[in-house]
Short mmCIF file of C-alpha atoms in Angstrom, two decimals:
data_model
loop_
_atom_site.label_atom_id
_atom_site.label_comp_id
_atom_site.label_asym_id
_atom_site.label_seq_id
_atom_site.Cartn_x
_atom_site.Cartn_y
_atom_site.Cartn_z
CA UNK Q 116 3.02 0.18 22.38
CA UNK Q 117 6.18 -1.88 21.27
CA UNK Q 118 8.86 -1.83 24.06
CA UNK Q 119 6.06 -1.35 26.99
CA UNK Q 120 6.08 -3.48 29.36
CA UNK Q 121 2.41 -5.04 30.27
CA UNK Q 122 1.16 -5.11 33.84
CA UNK Q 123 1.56 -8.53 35.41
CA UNK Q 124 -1.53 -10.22 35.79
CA UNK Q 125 -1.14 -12.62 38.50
CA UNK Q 126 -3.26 -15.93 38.59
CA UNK Q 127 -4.79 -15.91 35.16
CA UNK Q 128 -3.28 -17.92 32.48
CA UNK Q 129 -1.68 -16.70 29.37
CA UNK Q 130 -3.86 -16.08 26.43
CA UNK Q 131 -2.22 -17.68 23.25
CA UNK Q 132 -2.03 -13.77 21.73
CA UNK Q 133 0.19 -12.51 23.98
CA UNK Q 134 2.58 -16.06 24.69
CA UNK Q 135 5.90 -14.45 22.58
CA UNK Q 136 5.20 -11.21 24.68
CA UNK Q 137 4.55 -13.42 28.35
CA UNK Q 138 8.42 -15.31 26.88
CA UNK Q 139 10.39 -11.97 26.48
CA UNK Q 140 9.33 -10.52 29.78
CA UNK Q 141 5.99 -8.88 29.91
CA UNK Q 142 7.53 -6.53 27.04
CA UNK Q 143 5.67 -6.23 23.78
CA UNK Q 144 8.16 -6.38 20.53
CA UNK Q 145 8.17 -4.21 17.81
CA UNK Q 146 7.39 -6.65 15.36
CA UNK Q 147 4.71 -8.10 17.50
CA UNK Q 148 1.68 -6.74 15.39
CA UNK Q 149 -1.22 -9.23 17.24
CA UNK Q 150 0.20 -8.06 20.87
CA UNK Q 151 -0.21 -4.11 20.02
CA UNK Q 152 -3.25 -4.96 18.86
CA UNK Q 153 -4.58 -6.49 21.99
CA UNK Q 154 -2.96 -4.21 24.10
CA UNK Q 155 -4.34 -1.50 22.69
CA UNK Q 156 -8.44 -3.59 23.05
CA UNK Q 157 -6.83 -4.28 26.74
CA UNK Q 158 -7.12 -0.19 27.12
CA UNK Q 159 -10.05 0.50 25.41
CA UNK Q 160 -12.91 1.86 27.52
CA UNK Q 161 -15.37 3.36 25.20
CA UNK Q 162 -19.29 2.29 25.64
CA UNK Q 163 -21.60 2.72 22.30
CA UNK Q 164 -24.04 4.23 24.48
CA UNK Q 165 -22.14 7.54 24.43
CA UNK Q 166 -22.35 7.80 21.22
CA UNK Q 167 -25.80 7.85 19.83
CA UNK Q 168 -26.35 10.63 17.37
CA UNK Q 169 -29.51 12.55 16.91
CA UNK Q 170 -31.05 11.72 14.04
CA UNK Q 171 -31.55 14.98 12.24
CA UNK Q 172 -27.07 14.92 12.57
CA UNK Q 173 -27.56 11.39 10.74
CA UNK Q 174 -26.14 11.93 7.04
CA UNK Q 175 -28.35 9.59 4.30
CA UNK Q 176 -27.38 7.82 1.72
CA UNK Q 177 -28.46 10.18 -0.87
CA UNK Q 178 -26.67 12.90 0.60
CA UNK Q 179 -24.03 11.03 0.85
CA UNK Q 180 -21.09 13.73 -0.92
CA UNK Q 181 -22.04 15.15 2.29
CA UNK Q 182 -18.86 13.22 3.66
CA UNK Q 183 -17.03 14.15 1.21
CA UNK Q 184 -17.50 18.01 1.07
CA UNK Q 185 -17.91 19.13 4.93
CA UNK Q 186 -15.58 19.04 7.77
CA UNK Q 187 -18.55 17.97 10.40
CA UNK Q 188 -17.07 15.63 12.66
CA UNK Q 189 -18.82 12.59 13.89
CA UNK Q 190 -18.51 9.74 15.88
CA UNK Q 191 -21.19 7.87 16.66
CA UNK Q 192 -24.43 5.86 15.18
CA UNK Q 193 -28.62 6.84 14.51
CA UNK Q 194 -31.42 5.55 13.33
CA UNK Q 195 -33.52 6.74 10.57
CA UNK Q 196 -37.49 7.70 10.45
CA UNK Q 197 -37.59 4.31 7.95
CA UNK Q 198 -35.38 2.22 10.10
CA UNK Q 199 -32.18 2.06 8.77
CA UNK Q 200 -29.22 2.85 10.56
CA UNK Q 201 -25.79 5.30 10.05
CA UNK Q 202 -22.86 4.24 11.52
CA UNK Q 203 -19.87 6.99 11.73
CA UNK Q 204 -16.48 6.94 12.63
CA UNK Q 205 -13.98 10.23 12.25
CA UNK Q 206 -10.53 9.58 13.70
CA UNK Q 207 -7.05 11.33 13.41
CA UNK Q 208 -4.21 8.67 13.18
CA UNK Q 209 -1.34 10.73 13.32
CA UNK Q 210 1.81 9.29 11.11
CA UNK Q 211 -0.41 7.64 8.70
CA UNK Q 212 -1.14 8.56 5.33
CA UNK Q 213 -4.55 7.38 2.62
CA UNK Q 214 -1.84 5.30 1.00
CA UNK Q 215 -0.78 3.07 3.51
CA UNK Q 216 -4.75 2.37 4.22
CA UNK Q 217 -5.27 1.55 0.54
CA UNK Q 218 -2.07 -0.39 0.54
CA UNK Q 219 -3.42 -2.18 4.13
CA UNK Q 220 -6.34 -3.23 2.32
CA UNK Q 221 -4.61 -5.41 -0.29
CA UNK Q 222 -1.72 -6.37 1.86
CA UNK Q 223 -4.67 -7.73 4.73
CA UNK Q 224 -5.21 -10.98 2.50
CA UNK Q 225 -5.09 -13.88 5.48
CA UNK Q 226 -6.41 -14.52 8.44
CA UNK Q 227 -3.08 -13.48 10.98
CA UNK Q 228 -2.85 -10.30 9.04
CA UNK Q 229 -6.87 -9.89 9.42
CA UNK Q 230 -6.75 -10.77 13.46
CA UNK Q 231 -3.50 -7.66 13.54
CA UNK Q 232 -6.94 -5.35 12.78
CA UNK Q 233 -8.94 -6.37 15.60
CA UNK Q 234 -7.77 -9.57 17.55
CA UNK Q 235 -10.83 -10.39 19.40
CA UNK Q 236 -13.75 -9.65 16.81
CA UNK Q 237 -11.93 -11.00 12.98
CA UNK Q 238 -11.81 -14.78 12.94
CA UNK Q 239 -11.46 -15.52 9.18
CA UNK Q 240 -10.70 -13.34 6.40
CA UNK Q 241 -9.72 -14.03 2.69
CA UNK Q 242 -10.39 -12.60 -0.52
CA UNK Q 243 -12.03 -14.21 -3.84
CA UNK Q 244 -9.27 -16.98 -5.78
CA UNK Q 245 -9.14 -14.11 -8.40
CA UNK Q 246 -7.73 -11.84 -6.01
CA UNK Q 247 -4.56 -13.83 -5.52
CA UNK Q 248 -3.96 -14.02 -9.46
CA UNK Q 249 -2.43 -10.71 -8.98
CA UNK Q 250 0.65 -10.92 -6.00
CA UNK Q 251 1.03 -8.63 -3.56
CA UNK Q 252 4.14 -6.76 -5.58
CA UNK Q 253 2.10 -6.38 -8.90
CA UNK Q 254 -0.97 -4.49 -6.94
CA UNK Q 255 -2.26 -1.65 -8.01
CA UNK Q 256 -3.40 0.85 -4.74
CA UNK Q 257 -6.72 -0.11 -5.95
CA UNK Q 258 -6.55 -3.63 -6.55
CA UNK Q 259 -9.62 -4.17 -4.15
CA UNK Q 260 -12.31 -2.97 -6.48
CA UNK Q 261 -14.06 -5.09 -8.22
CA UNK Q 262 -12.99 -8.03 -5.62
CA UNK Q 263 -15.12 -9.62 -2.71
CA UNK Q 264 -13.53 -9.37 0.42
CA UNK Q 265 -15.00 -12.78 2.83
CA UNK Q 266 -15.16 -12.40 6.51
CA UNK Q 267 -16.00 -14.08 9.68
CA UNK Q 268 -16.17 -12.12 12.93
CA UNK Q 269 -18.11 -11.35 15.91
CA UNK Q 270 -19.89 -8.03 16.54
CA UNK Q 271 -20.91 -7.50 20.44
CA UNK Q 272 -22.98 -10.57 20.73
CA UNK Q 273 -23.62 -11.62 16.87
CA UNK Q 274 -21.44 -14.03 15.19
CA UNK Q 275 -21.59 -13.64 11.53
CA UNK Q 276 -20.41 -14.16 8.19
CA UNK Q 277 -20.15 -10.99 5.58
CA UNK Q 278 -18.57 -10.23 2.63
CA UNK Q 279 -17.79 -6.82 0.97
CA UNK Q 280 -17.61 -6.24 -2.75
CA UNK Q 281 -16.32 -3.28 -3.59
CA UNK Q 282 -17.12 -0.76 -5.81
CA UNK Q 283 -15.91 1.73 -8.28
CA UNK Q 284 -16.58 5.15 -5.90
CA UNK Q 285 -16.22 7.42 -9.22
CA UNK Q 286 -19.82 5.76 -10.25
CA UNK Q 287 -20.79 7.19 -7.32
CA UNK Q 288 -19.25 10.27 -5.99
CA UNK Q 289 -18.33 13.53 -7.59
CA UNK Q 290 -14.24 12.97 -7.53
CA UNK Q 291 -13.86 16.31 -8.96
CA UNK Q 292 -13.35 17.95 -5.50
CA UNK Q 293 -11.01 14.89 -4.51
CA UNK Q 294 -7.63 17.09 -5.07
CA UNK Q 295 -9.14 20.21 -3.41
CA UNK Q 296 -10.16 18.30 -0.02
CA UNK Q 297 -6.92 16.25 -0.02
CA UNK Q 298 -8.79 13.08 -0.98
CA UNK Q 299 -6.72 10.30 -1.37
CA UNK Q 300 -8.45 7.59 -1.47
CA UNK Q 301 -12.76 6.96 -1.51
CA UNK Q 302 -13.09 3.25 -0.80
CA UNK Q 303 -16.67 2.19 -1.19
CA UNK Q 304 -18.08 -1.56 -0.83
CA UNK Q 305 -21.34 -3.01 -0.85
CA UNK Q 306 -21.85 -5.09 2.62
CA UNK Q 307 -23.73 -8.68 2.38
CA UNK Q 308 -24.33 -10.87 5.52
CA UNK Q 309 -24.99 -14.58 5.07
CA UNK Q 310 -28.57 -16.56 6.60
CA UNK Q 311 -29.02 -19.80 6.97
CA UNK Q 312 -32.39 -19.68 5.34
CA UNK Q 313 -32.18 -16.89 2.72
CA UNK Q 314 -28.64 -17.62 1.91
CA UNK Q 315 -26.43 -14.11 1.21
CA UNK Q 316 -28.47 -10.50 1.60
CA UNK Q 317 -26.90 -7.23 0.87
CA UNK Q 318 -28.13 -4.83 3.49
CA UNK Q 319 -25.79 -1.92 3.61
CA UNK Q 320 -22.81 0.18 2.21
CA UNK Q 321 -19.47 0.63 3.53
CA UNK Q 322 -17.48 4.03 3.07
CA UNK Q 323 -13.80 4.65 3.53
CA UNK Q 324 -12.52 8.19 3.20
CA UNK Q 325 -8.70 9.12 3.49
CA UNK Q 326 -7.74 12.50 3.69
CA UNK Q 327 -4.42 14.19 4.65
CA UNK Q 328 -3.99 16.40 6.91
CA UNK Q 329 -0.85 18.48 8.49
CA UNK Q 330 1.16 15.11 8.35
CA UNK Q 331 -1.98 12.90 9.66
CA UNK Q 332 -4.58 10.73 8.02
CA UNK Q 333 -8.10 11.25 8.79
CA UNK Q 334 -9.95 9.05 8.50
CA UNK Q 335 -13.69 8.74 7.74
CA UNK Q 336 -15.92 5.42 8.02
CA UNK Q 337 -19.64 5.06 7.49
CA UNK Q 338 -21.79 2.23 7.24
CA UNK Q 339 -25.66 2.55 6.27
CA UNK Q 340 -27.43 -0.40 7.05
CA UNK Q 341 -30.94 -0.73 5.91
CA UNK Q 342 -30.46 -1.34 2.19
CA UNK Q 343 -31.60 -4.93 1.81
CA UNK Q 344 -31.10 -6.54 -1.72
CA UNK Q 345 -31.37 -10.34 -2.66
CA UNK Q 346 -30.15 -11.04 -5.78
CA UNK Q 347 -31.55 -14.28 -6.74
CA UNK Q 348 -35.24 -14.66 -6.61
CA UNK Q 349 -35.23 -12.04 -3.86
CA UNK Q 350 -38.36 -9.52 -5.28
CA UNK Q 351 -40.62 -10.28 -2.66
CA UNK Q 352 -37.77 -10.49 -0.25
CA UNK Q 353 -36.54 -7.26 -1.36
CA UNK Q 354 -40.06 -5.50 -1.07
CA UNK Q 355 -41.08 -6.87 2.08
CA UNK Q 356 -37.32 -6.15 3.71
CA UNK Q 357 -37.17 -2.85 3.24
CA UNK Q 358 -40.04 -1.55 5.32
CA UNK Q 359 -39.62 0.07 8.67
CA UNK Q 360 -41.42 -3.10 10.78
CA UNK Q 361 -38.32 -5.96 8.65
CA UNK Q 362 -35.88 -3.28 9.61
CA UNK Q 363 -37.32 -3.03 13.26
CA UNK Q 364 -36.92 -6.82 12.89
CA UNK Q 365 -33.38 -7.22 11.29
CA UNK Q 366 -31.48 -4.47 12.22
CA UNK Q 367 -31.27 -3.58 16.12
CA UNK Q 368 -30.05 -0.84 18.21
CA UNK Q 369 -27.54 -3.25 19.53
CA UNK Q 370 -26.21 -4.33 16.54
CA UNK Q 371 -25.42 -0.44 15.26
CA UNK Q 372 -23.83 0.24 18.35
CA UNK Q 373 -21.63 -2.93 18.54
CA UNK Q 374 -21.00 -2.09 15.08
CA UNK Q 375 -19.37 1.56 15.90
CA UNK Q 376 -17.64 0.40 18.24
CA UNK Q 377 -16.10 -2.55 16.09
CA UNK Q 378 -15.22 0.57 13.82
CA UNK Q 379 -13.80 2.55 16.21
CA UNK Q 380 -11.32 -0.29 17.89
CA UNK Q 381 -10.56 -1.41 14.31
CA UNK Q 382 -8.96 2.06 13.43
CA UNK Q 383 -7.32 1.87 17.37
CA UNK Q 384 -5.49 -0.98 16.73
CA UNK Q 385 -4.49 -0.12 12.96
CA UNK Q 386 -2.77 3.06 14.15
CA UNK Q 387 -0.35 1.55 16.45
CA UNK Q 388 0.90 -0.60 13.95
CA UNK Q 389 0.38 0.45 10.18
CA UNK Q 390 3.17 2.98 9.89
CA UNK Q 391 5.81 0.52 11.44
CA UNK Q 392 4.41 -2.38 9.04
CA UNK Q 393 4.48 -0.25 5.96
CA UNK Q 394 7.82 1.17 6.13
CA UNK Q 395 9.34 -2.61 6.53
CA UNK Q 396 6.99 -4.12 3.61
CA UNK Q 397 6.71 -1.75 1.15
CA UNK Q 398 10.05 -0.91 -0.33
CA UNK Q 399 9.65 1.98 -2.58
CA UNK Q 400 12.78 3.23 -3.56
CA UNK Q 401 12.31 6.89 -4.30
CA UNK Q 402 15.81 8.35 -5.35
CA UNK Q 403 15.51 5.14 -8.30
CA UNK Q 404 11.77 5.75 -8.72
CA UNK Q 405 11.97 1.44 -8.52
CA UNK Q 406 10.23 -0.80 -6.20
CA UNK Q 407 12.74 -3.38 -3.97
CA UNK Q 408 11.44 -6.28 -3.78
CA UNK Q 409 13.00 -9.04 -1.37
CA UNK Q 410 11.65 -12.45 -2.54
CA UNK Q 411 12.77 -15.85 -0.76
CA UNK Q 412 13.43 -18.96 -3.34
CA UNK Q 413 14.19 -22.29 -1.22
CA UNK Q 414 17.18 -21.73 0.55
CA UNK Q 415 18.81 -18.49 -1.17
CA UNK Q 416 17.79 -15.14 -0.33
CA UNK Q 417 17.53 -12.87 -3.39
CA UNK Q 418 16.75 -9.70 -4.27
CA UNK Q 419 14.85 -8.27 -7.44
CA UNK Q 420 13.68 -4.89 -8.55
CA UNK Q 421 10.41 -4.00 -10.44
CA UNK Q 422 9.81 -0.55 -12.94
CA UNK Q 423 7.76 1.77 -11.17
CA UNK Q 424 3.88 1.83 -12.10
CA UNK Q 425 2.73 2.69 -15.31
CA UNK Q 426 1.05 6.17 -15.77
CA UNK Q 427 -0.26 7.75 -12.39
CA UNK Q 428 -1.53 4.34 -11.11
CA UNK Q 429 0.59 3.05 -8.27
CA UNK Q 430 1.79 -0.41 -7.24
CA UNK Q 431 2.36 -1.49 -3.74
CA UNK Q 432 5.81 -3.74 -3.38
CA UNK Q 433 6.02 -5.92 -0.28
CA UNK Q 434 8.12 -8.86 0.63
CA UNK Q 435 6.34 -12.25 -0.38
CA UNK Q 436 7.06 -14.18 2.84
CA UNK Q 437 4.29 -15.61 4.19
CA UNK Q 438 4.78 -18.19 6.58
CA UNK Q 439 1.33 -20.07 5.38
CA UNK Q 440 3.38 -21.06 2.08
CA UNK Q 441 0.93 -18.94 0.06
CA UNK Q 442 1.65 -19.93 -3.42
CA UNK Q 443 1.42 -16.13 -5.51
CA UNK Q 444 1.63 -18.27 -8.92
CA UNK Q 445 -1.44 -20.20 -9.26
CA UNK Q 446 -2.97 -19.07 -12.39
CA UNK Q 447 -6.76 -19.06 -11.93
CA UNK Q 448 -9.35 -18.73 -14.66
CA UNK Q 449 -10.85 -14.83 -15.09
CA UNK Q 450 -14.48 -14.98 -14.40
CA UNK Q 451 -15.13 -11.88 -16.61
CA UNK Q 452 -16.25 -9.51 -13.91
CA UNK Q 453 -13.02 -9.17 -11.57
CA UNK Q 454 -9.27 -7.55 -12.64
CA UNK Q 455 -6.35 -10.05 -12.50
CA UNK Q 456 -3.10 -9.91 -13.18
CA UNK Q 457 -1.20 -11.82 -15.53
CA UNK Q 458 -0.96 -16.30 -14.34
CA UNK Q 459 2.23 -16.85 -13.66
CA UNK Q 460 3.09 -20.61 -13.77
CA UNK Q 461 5.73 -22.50 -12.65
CA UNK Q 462 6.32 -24.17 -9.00
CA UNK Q 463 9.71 -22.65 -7.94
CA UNK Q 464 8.82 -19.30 -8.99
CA UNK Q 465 7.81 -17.14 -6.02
CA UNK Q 466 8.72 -13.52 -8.04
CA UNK Q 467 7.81 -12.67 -11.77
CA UNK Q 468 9.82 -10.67 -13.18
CA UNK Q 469 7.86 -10.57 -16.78
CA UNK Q 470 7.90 -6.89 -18.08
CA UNK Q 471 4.79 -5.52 -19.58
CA UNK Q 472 2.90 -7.66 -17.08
CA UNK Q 473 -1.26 -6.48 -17.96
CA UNK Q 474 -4.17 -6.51 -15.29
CA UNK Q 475 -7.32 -8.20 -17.43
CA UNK Q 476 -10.27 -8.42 -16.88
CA UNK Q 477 -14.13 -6.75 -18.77
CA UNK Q 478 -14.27 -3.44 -19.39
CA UNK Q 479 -16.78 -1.92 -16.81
CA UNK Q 480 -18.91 0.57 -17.62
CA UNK Q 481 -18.73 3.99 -16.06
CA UNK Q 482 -22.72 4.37 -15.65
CA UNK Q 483 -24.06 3.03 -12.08
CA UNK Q 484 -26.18 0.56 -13.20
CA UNK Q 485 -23.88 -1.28 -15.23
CA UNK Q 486 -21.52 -1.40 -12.29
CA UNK Q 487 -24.35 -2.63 -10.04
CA UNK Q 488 -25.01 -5.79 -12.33
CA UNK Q 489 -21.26 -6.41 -12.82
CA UNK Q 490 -20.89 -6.80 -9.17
CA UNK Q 491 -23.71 -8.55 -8.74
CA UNK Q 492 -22.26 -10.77 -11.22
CA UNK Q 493 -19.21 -11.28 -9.33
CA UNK Q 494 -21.62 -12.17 -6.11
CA UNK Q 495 -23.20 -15.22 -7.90
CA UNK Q 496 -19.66 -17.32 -8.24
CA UNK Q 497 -20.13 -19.36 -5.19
CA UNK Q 498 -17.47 -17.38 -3.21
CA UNK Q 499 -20.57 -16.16 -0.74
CA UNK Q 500 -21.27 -19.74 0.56
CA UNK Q 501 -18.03 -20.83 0.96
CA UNK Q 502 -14.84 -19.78 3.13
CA UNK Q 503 -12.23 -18.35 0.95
CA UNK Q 504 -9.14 -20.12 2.72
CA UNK Q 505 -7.05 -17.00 3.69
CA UNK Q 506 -3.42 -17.31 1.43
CA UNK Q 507 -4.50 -19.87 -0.77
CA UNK Q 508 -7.56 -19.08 -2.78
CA UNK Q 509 -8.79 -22.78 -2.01
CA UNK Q 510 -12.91 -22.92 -1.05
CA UNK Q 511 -13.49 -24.50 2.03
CA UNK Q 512 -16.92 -24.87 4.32
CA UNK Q 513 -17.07 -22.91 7.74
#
């Protein structure tokens, strides 16, 4: 927690993490995101093996409004009769609310702000070069979809590569009881891993569910692994992958559990620092119904102020300081299956303040299937093979 003071830890030297906390005495500052963060890892005592659900408890993928519409909760992971694997995570985080989890997913677009959300386990993160068309103060709260999130990271003893791509939830849950449950947000991606010799695999799905409750946000995750898909030239792959002797094969006990418990740290470390982070970065005015947005050009500070969002959509302002040098106005070409906001040119610009500014992009369709190929469309741009440099939208090898 900001202002404690850590236990000296005599002969052992100081892990680069915590050198800013070891320099003001032992105590952790406020502002120190990466130090809460490990603290909170440096506290953590939960083992996966106390949390294995029975399998009858497990909830499957075609039932899965299930998580939507009951109040069951669960912690824990199972495996199926047909060797897949459900992966569930129901936590409380008091002081939090679905939007600042929505807005934590597009403001989490480097790799420092990725390491705040688990220090240990994230070692790259970035998002597709589309992603950065839009900056962070012209996001919608659901900027995400239609986007591929990239990641590096280790879970338990597996060092891997995976990238999300994330999906319109309507196509696939009845929102209709979203307002009645206190639904804020249903954040759904489709999880790919990358192999050397098959090249990039989906194999799962990946569920976020914020609900409010009496001035908390909680907070459901579920991952189904099992679901093996290879786009191109993958029907024999895909056939012989998703029997129950691949599955045995590809997807272990170990790797579920290290999974949960990768889940359950993540949301650990998030709660400790979100609400703090939020409040500073995202300056909604509320008695203007404007967004404050502090932008640094060169030497002078300045502020500027942006309308409100259009219609009930909402935008999330933040300050555009990164200390990277991300560049927010690169205009990069639309590929026809992601959103984007409007290419803003010019070098010395680091705030547009264009009015009327318009997210393009194709029209998706609201059927399933169509949504399926349009992300699968969005999969086959190269992104998969190569490291999205977090900040910069630039490709670079791992």
């Amino acid at each position: 927690m900001p202002g404690e003071k850590r236990a000296p830890q005599p002969n052992r030297a100081v892990r680069p993490e915590l050198l800013f906390t070891e320099l003001n005495g032992g105590v952790i500052d406020e502002e120190d995101y990466l130090a809460q963060a490990v603290n909170v890892l440096d506290n953590y005592d939960k083992s996966p093996e106390n949390f294995r659900l029975p399998a009858n408890e497990a909830v499957h993928w075609s039932d899965r409004q299930q998580i939507i519409d009951d109040d069951n909760i669960q912690n824990g992971y199972a495996k199926f009769n047909d060797g897949c694997y459900y992966i569930a995570s129901d936590v409380f985080l008091p002081n939090l609310t679905g939007d600042m989890f929505a807005w934590w997913l597009n403001y989490c677009d480097d790799n420092e702000k990725f390491k705040w959300w688990h220090p240990s386990h994230h070692l790259q993160g970035g998002w597709d070069p589309q992603f950065y068309a839009t900056p962070m103060y012209e996001r919608f709260s659901d900027h995400f979809v239609g986007h591929t999130h990239v990641i590096k990271h280790t879970i338990g003893d597996f060092k891997s590569r995976f990238h999300n791509d994330y999906l319109r939830s309507e196509n696939y849950f009845d929102c209709s009881f979203f307002e009645e449950r206190n639904v804020k947000h249903c954040i759904l991606a489709r999880t790919h891993a990358y192999d050397p010799s098959y090249g990039d695999i989906a194999f799962g799905y990946l569920l976020y569910v914020a609900i409010e409750r009496e001035n908390q946000l909680f907070l459901r995750t579920r991952y189904w692994l099992g679901s093996f898909e290879k786009t191109a030239g993958g029907k024999w792959f895909n056939w012989i992958a998703n029997t129950w002797l691949a599955r045995k094969y590809l997807i272990s006990k170990q790797l579920a559990g290290a999974l949960w418990q990768h889940v359950d740290q993540q949301n650990a470390c998030l709660s400790v620092f979100l609400a703090k982070l939020y409040a500073k970065e995202s300056l909604y005015q509320p008695e203007s119904g404007r967004f404050e947005v502090r932008a640094v050009v060169g030497d002078d500070n300045r502020s500027v102020t942006k309308p409100e969002a259009r219609g009930d959509r909402k935008y999330f302002f933040g300050a555009d300081e990164d200390e990277d040098g991300l560049d927010m106005n690169v205009g990069r070409e639309n590929d026809g299956s992601q959103k984007s906001g409007s290419a803003q040119s010019g070098s010395q610009q680091s705030v547009s303040q264009q009015s009327g500014s318009q997210r393009s992009g194709s029209v998706r369709s609201d059927n399933q299937e169509n949504d399926n190929n349009s992300d699968r469309e969005s999969i086959d741009n190269g992104i998969e093979l190569d490291e999205i440099e977090a900040g910069t939208g630039v490709r670079n090898r791992w």
